[in-house]
mmCIF file of C-alpha atoms and ligand atoms in Angstrom:
data_model
loop_
_atom_site.group_PDB
_atom_site.id
_atom_site.type_symbol
_atom_site.label_atom_id
_atom_site.label_comp_id
_atom_site.label_asym_id
_atom_site.label_seq_id
_atom_site.Cartn_x
_atom_site.Cartn_y
_atom_site.Cartn_z
ATOM 1 C CA MET R 751 -25.692 4.175 -12.373
ATOM 2 C CA SER R 752 -28.437 4.802 -15.455
ATOM 3 C CA GLN R 753 -28.259 2.478 -18.483
ATOM 4 C CA ASN R 754 -27.192 5.220 -21.179
ATOM 5 C CA SER R 755 -24.997 6.682 -18.233
ATOM 6 C CA PRO R 756 -21.251 6.990 -19.442
ATOM 7 C CA ILE R 757 -19.461 3.599 -17.706
ATOM 8 C CA ARG R 758 -16.991 4.598 -14.944
ATOM 9 C CA ILE R 759 -14.104 2.269 -14.993
ATOM 10 C CA LEU R 760 -11.297 2.638 -11.978
ATOM 11 C CA VAL R 761 -7.956 1.986 -12.971
ATOM 12 C CA ILE R 762 -5.352 1.066 -9.948
ATOM 13 C CA HIS R 763 -1.782 0.718 -10.334
ATOM 14 C CA GLY R 764 -0.009 -0.989 -7.203
ATOM 15 C CA PRO R 765 3.622 -0.452 -5.572
ATOM 16 C CA ASN R 766 6.564 1.187 -7.741
ATOM 17 C CA LEU R 767 4.135 1.654 -10.830
ATOM 18 C CA ASN R 768 5.290 5.108 -10.280
ATOM 19 C CA LEU R 769 8.436 4.424 -11.647
ATOM 20 C CA LEU R 770 7.715 3.209 -14.902
ATOM 21 C CA GLY R 771 10.187 5.295 -17.446
ATOM 22 C CA THR R 772 12.160 6.081 -15.716
ATOM 23 C CA ARG R 773 14.172 2.437 -13.981
ATOM 24 C CA GLN R 774 14.662 -0.950 -15.453
ATOM 25 C CA PRO R 775 13.329 -0.116 -18.867
ATOM 26 C CA GLU R 776 14.761 -3.426 -19.860
ATOM 27 C CA ILE R 777 11.972 -5.331 -18.055
ATOM 28 C CA TYR R 778 9.451 -2.426 -17.896
ATOM 29 C CA GLY R 779 10.030 -0.039 -20.834
ATOM 30 C CA ARG R 780 9.852 3.476 -21.374
ATOM 31 C CA THR R 781 6.345 4.672 -21.496
ATOM 32 C CA THR R 782 5.668 6.353 -17.934
ATOM 33 C CA LEU R 783 2.816 5.919 -15.648
ATOM 34 C CA ALA R 784 1.372 9.469 -17.085
ATOM 35 C CA ASP R 785 1.669 7.931 -20.488
ATOM 36 C CA ILE R 786 -0.518 5.035 -19.341
ATOM 37 C CA ASN R 787 -3.425 6.669 -17.682
ATOM 38 C CA ALA R 788 -3.633 9.281 -20.475
ATOM 39 C CA LEU R 789 -3.589 6.218 -23.048
ATOM 40 C CA LEU R 790 -6.422 4.774 -21.235
ATOM 41 C CA ARG R 791 -8.653 7.822 -20.406
ATOM 42 C CA ARG R 792 -8.358 8.432 -24.409
ATOM 43 C CA ARG R 793 -9.366 4.953 -25.084
ATOM 44 C CA ALA R 794 -12.338 5.154 -22.564
ATOM 45 C CA GLN R 795 -13.388 8.172 -23.989
ATOM 46 C CA ASP R 796 -13.713 7.024 -27.450
ATOM 47 C CA ALA R 797 -15.767 4.288 -26.248
ATOM 48 C CA GLY R 798 -18.031 6.728 -24.355
ATOM 49 C CA ALA R 799 -16.649 5.727 -21.066
ATOM 50 C CA LYS R 800 -15.090 7.509 -18.462
ATOM 51 C CA LEU R 801 -11.970 6.583 -16.533
ATOM 52 C CA ASP R 802 -9.967 7.357 -13.311
ATOM 53 C CA SER R 803 -6.512 6.334 -12.213
ATOM 54 C CA VAL R 804 -4.973 6.193 -8.701
ATOM 55 C CA GLN R 805 -1.411 4.341 -7.645
ATOM 56 C CA SER R 806 -0.330 3.732 -4.320
ATOM 57 C CA ASN R 807 2.555 2.251 -2.402
ATOM 58 C CA VAL R 808 0.465 1.103 0.384
ATOM 59 C CA GLU R 809 -1.462 -1.850 0.360
ATOM 60 C CA GLY R 810 -4.171 -0.958 2.985
ATOM 61 C CA GLU R 811 -4.753 2.036 0.493
ATOM 62 C CA ILE R 812 -5.348 0.252 -2.427
ATOM 63 C CA VAL R 813 -8.242 -1.844 -0.302
ATOM 64 C CA THR R 814 -9.524 1.143 0.418
ATOM 65 C CA HIS R 815 -9.697 2.293 -3.386
ATOM 66 C CA ILE R 816 -11.248 -1.334 -4.239
ATOM 67 C CA GLN R 817 -13.907 -0.766 -1.408
ATOM 68 C CA ASN R 818 -14.739 3.097 -2.232
ATOM 69 C CA ALA R 819 -14.924 1.845 -6.032
ATOM 70 C CA ALA R 820 -18.340 0.200 -5.131
ATOM 71 C CA THR R 821 -20.654 3.185 -5.551
ATOM 72 C CA ARG R 822 -18.700 5.179 -7.863
ATOM 73 C CA TYR R 823 -17.823 2.867 -10.530
ATOM 74 C CA GLU R 824 -18.885 -0.159 -12.236
ATOM 75 C CA ALA R 825 -15.373 -2.152 -13.325
ATOM 76 C CA ILE R 826 -11.637 -2.119 -12.152
ATOM 77 C CA VAL R 827 -8.336 -2.540 -14.065
ATOM 78 C CA ILE R 828 -5.959 -3.785 -11.598
ATOM 79 C CA ASN R 829 -1.838 -3.882 -11.531
ATOM 80 C CA PRO R 830 -1.485 -4.928 -7.754
ATOM 81 C CA ALA R 831 2.290 -4.977 -8.906
ATOM 82 C CA ALA R 832 4.341 -7.433 -5.923
ATOM 83 C CA TYR R 833 0.913 -7.676 -4.098
ATOM 84 C CA THR R 834 -0.332 -9.758 -6.601
ATOM 85 C CA HIS R 835 2.069 -12.564 -5.414
ATOM 86 C CA THR R 836 1.071 -11.921 -1.626
ATOM 87 C CA SER R 837 -1.454 -9.276 -0.782
ATOM 88 C CA ILE R 838 -4.850 -11.768 0.787
ATOM 89 C CA ALA R 839 -6.244 -8.349 1.922
ATOM 90 C CA ILE R 840 -6.484 -7.034 -2.063
ATOM 91 C CA ARG R 841 -8.034 -10.469 -3.013
ATOM 92 C CA ASP R 842 -10.575 -9.844 -0.061
ATOM 93 C CA ALA R 843 -11.367 -6.662 -1.016
ATOM 94 C CA ILE R 844 -11.885 -7.720 -4.508
ATOM 95 C CA GLU R 845 -14.143 -10.342 -4.054
ATOM 96 C CA ALA R 846 -16.111 -8.312 -1.199
ATOM 97 C CA VAL R 847 -17.224 -5.467 -3.324
ATOM 98 C CA GLY R 848 -17.794 -7.898 -6.283
ATOM 99 C CA LEU R 849 -17.257 -5.221 -8.773
ATOM 100 C CA PRO R 850 -16.079 -6.776 -12.423
ATOM 101 C CA THR R 851 -12.402 -6.390 -11.746
ATOM 102 C CA VAL R 852 -9.531 -7.532 -14.448
ATOM 103 C CA GLU R 853 -6.179 -7.889 -13.403
ATOM 104 C CA VAL R 854 -3.101 -6.753 -15.426
ATOM 105 C CA HIS R 855 0.743 -6.929 -15.890
ATOM 106 C CA LEU R 856 3.226 -5.179 -18.152
ATOM 107 C CA SER R 857 5.214 -8.402 -17.876
ATOM 108 C CA ASN R 858 4.503 -12.329 -18.857
ATOM 109 C CA VAL R 859 5.087 -13.094 -14.986
ATOM 110 C CA HIS R 860 4.538 -16.663 -16.057
ATOM 111 C CA ALA R 861 7.985 -16.594 -17.819
ATOM 112 C CA ARG R 862 9.689 -14.767 -14.751
ATOM 113 C CA GLU R 863 10.929 -16.013 -11.269
ATOM 114 C CA PRO R 864 8.753 -18.988 -9.922
ATOM 115 C CA PHE R 865 7.315 -16.256 -7.266
ATOM 116 C CA ARG R 866 5.448 -14.450 -9.900
ATOM 117 C CA HIS R 867 3.734 -17.310 -10.922
ATOM 118 C CA THR R 868 1.353 -17.414 -8.696
ATOM 119 C CA SER R 869 -1.415 -14.796 -8.546
ATOM 120 C CA VAL R 870 -3.343 -14.665 -5.329
ATOM 121 C CA THR R 871 -5.540 -11.863 -6.566
ATOM 122 C CA ALA R 872 -6.457 -13.128 -9.961
ATOM 123 C CA ALA R 873 -8.918 -15.645 -8.489
ATOM 124 C CA LYS R 874 -11.289 -12.782 -7.853
ATOM 125 C CA CYS R 875 -10.936 -11.153 -11.322
ATOM 126 C CA LEU R 876 -12.610 -11.986 -14.323
ATOM 127 C CA GLY R 877 -9.233 -12.697 -15.913
ATOM 128 C CA GLN R 878 -5.433 -11.740 -15.934
ATOM 129 C CA ILE R 879 -3.685 -10.298 -18.815
ATOM 130 C CA CYS R 880 -0.035 -10.194 -18.642
ATOM 131 C CA GLY R 881 2.998 -9.562 -20.839
ATOM 132 C CA PHE R 882 2.089 -7.607 -23.670
ATOM 133 C CA GLY R 883 3.710 -4.199 -22.057
ATOM 134 C CA ALA R 884 0.937 -0.750 -21.662
ATOM 135 C CA GLN R 885 -1.059 -2.783 -23.833
ATOM 136 C CA SER R 886 -1.864 -4.951 -21.289
ATOM 137 C CA TYR R 887 -3.786 -2.143 -19.976
ATOM 138 C CA SER R 888 -5.645 -1.428 -22.848
ATOM 139 C CA LEU R 889 -6.694 -5.092 -23.063
ATOM 140 C CA GLY R 890 -7.737 -5.053 -19.776
ATOM 141 C CA LEU R 891 -9.869 -2.241 -20.493
ATOM 142 C CA ASP R 892 -11.478 -3.249 -23.234
ATOM 143 C CA ALA R 893 -12.392 -6.473 -21.403
ATOM 144 C CA ALA R 894 -13.828 -4.430 -18.722
ATOM 145 C CA LEU R 895 -15.689 -2.186 -21.108
ATOM 146 C CA ALA R 896 -16.994 -5.540 -22.877
ATOM 147 C CA HIS R 897 -18.012 -7.092 -19.539
ATOM 148 C CA VAL R 898 -20.062 -4.061 -18.266
ATOM 149 C CA LYS R 899 -21.948 -3.499 -21.756
ATOM 150 C CA GLY R 900 -22.980 -7.271 -21.341
ATOM 151 C CA LEU R 901 -24.300 -7.114 -17.693
ATOM 152 C CA ARG R 902 -25.988 -3.977 -18.795
ATOM 153 C CA SER R 903 -27.726 -5.013 -21.857
ATOM 154 C CA SER R 904 -28.440 -8.495 -19.828
ATOM 155 C CA ASN R 905 -30.183 -6.336 -17.543
ATOM 156 C CA GLN R 906 -32.443 -4.255 -20.010
ATOM 157 C CA GLU R 907 -33.669 -7.509 -21.480
ATOM 158 C CA PRO R 908 -37.606 -7.429 -21.265
ATOM 159 C CA ILE R 909 -38.855 -10.329 -18.980
ATOM 160 C CA SER R 910 -40.920 -12.938 -21.294
HETATM 161 O O1 LIG C 1603 4.525 -6.818 -14.953
HETATM 162 C C1 LIG C 1603 3.929 -6.384 -13.903
HETATM 163 O O2 LIG C 1603 3.099 -5.394 -14.193
HETATM 164 C C2 LIG C 1603 4.207 -6.648 -12.526
HETATM 165 O O3 LIG C 1603 2.784 -6.103 -11.796
HETATM 166 C C3 LIG C 1603 5.323 -5.359 -11.885
HETATM 167 C C4 LIG C 1603 5.879 -5.429 -10.546
HETATM 168 C C5 LIG C 1603 5.865 -7.414 -10.207
HETATM 169 O O4 LIG C 1603 6.358 -7.418 -9.105
HETATM 170 C C6 LIG C 1603 5.041 -8.394 -10.889
HETATM 171 O O5 LIG C 1603 5.453 -9.298 -10.404
HETATM 172 C C7 LIG C 1603 4.856 -7.790 -11.949
HETATM 173 C C8 LIG C 1603 6.617 -4.611 -10.262
HETATM 174 C C9 LIG C 1603 6.271 -3.205 -10.180
HETATM 175 C C10 LIG C 1603 7.657 -2.629 -10.307
HETATM 176 O O6 LIG C 1603 7.530 -1.296 -11.364
HETATM 177 C C11 LIG C 1603 8.994 -0.808 -11.403
HETATM 178 C C12 LIG C 1603 8.642 -0.102 -12.837
HETATM 179 C C13 LIG C 1603 10.020 0.682 -13.166
HETATM 180 C C14 LIG C 1603 10.873 0.529 -12.379
HETATM 181 C C15 LIG C 1603 11.137 -0.482 -11.236
HETATM 182 C C16 LIG C 1603 9.678 -1.234 -10.867
#
């Protein structure tokens, strides 16, 4: 990817997030996954970037999405959903691929049941953003874009 080409971001949504806006609105709000994807795509476009989104209920498919991202994207924004708390496979894929990755959650996982307080994936990410509803994704996207811009500009610096 050349320094001037649009930054390419992949957003990965984990299991059950396809239900957003249709069930448990008291926890997850009324915004649908399609709404979130449209909002992110527009935000990326406004920043001169390109964004694709995928959702899967299957752990291995998420691993494959992360692996395939290596040659096509410069950063990942991921909500691993329940796999956040269990998936060594997703953690290993994030580490192996080495793309800058931002973990996001709609809810404040730290204010919920104790089993949601641990993320096995966050340690392999740049950071974790949680508790801001759909806005967690926008903040995650902004963090990913800022990180890639920083990488691009440090790669451009002349050797003195
Ligand atoms: O807050 C988040 O974004 C979570 O990743 C959501 C996961 C949960 O297991 C994590 O602890 C925190 C659950 C996603 C389920 O999504 C639904 C959406 C609508 C209705 C039912 C489930």
